[in-house]
Amino acid sequence: RDFVTDREMAALRAIAERGMTHGGGSGGPTVLDLVSGALSKGDKFVSVWALLNSTRARPIATEGELDLLERVYERIRATAE
């Protein structure tokens, strides 16, 4: 079953790409968990939300994109239950 449309996937991918520019592990891939905000940075995980607040960096998502993210989470949760 498809959980997202092509348009929704493009928006979710854009959020992830913008978020991952703030991280970068010391090896292997960069990991970003948008649910918890965990972002690999160096040899540890940090909160991408706290990092953005502390550096006053440009947000990785608009309000509309965050709403989309929540709708997709709910759609997946409802299907899994």
Short mmCIF file of C-alpha atoms in Angstrom, two decimals, residues 24-76:
data_model
loop_
_atom_site.label_atom_id
_atom_site.label_comp_id
_atom_site.label_asym_id
_atom_site.label_seq_id
_atom_site.Cartn_x
_atom_site.Cartn_y
_atom_site.Cartn_z
CA GLY A 24 27.31 14.24 9.41
CA GLY A 25 28.58 11.30 11.32
CA SER A 26 32.25 10.49 11.75
CA GLY A 27 31.73 7.50 9.47
CA GLY A 28 28.98 5.90 7.50
CA PRO A 29 25.74 7.59 6.50
CA THR A 30 24.13 10.60 8.12
CA VAL A 31 21.07 9.57 10.12
CA LEU A 32 18.08 11.83 10.78
CA ASP A 33 14.99 10.64 12.68
CA LEU A 34 12.36 13.34 12.25
CA VAL A 35 10.09 11.82 14.90
CA SER A 36 12.63 12.11 17.71
CA GLY A 37 14.80 14.79 16.14
CA ALA A 38 17.93 12.62 16.46
CA LEU A 39 20.65 13.63 14.01
CA SER A 40 24.08 12.01 13.72
CA LYS A 41 26.79 14.62 14.13
CA GLY A 42 30.39 13.63 14.64
CA ASP A 43 30.50 10.56 16.87
CA LYS A 44 27.16 11.15 18.63
CA PHE A 45 23.53 12.00 18.07
CA VAL A 46 22.16 15.49 18.73
CA SER A 47 18.68 16.98 18.58
CA VAL A 48 18.23 18.62 15.20
CA TRP A 49 15.51 20.84 16.71
CA ALA A 50 17.78 22.03 19.56
CA LEU A 51 20.66 22.50 17.12
CA LEU A 52 18.53 24.69 14.87
CA ASN A 53 17.30 26.74 17.84
CA SER A 54 20.78 27.25 19.28
CA THR A 55 22.39 28.26 16.00
CA ARG A 56 19.39 30.23 14.73
CA ALA A 57 19.78 28.37 11.46
CA ARG A 58 17.05 28.51 8.88
CA PRO A 59 14.26 26.02 9.69
CA ILE A 60 14.35 22.70 7.85
CA ALA A 61 10.58 22.67 7.35
CA THR A 62 7.74 25.11 6.94
CA GLU A 63 4.60 24.86 9.06
CA GLY A 64 2.85 23.30 6.07
CA GLU A 65 5.59 20.68 5.70
CA LEU A 66 5.43 19.84 9.41
CA ASP A 67 1.66 19.44 9.08
CA LEU A 68 2.23 17.10 6.13
CA LEU A 69 4.72 15.09 8.17
CA GLU A 70 2.19 14.68 10.98
CA ARG A 71 -0.55 13.61 8.53
CA VAL A 72 1.74 10.98 7.02
CA TYR A 73 2.69 9.67 10.50
CA GLU A 74 -0.98 9.39 11.41
CA ARG A 75 -1.79 7.61 8.15
CA ILE A 76 0.95 5.06 8.79
#
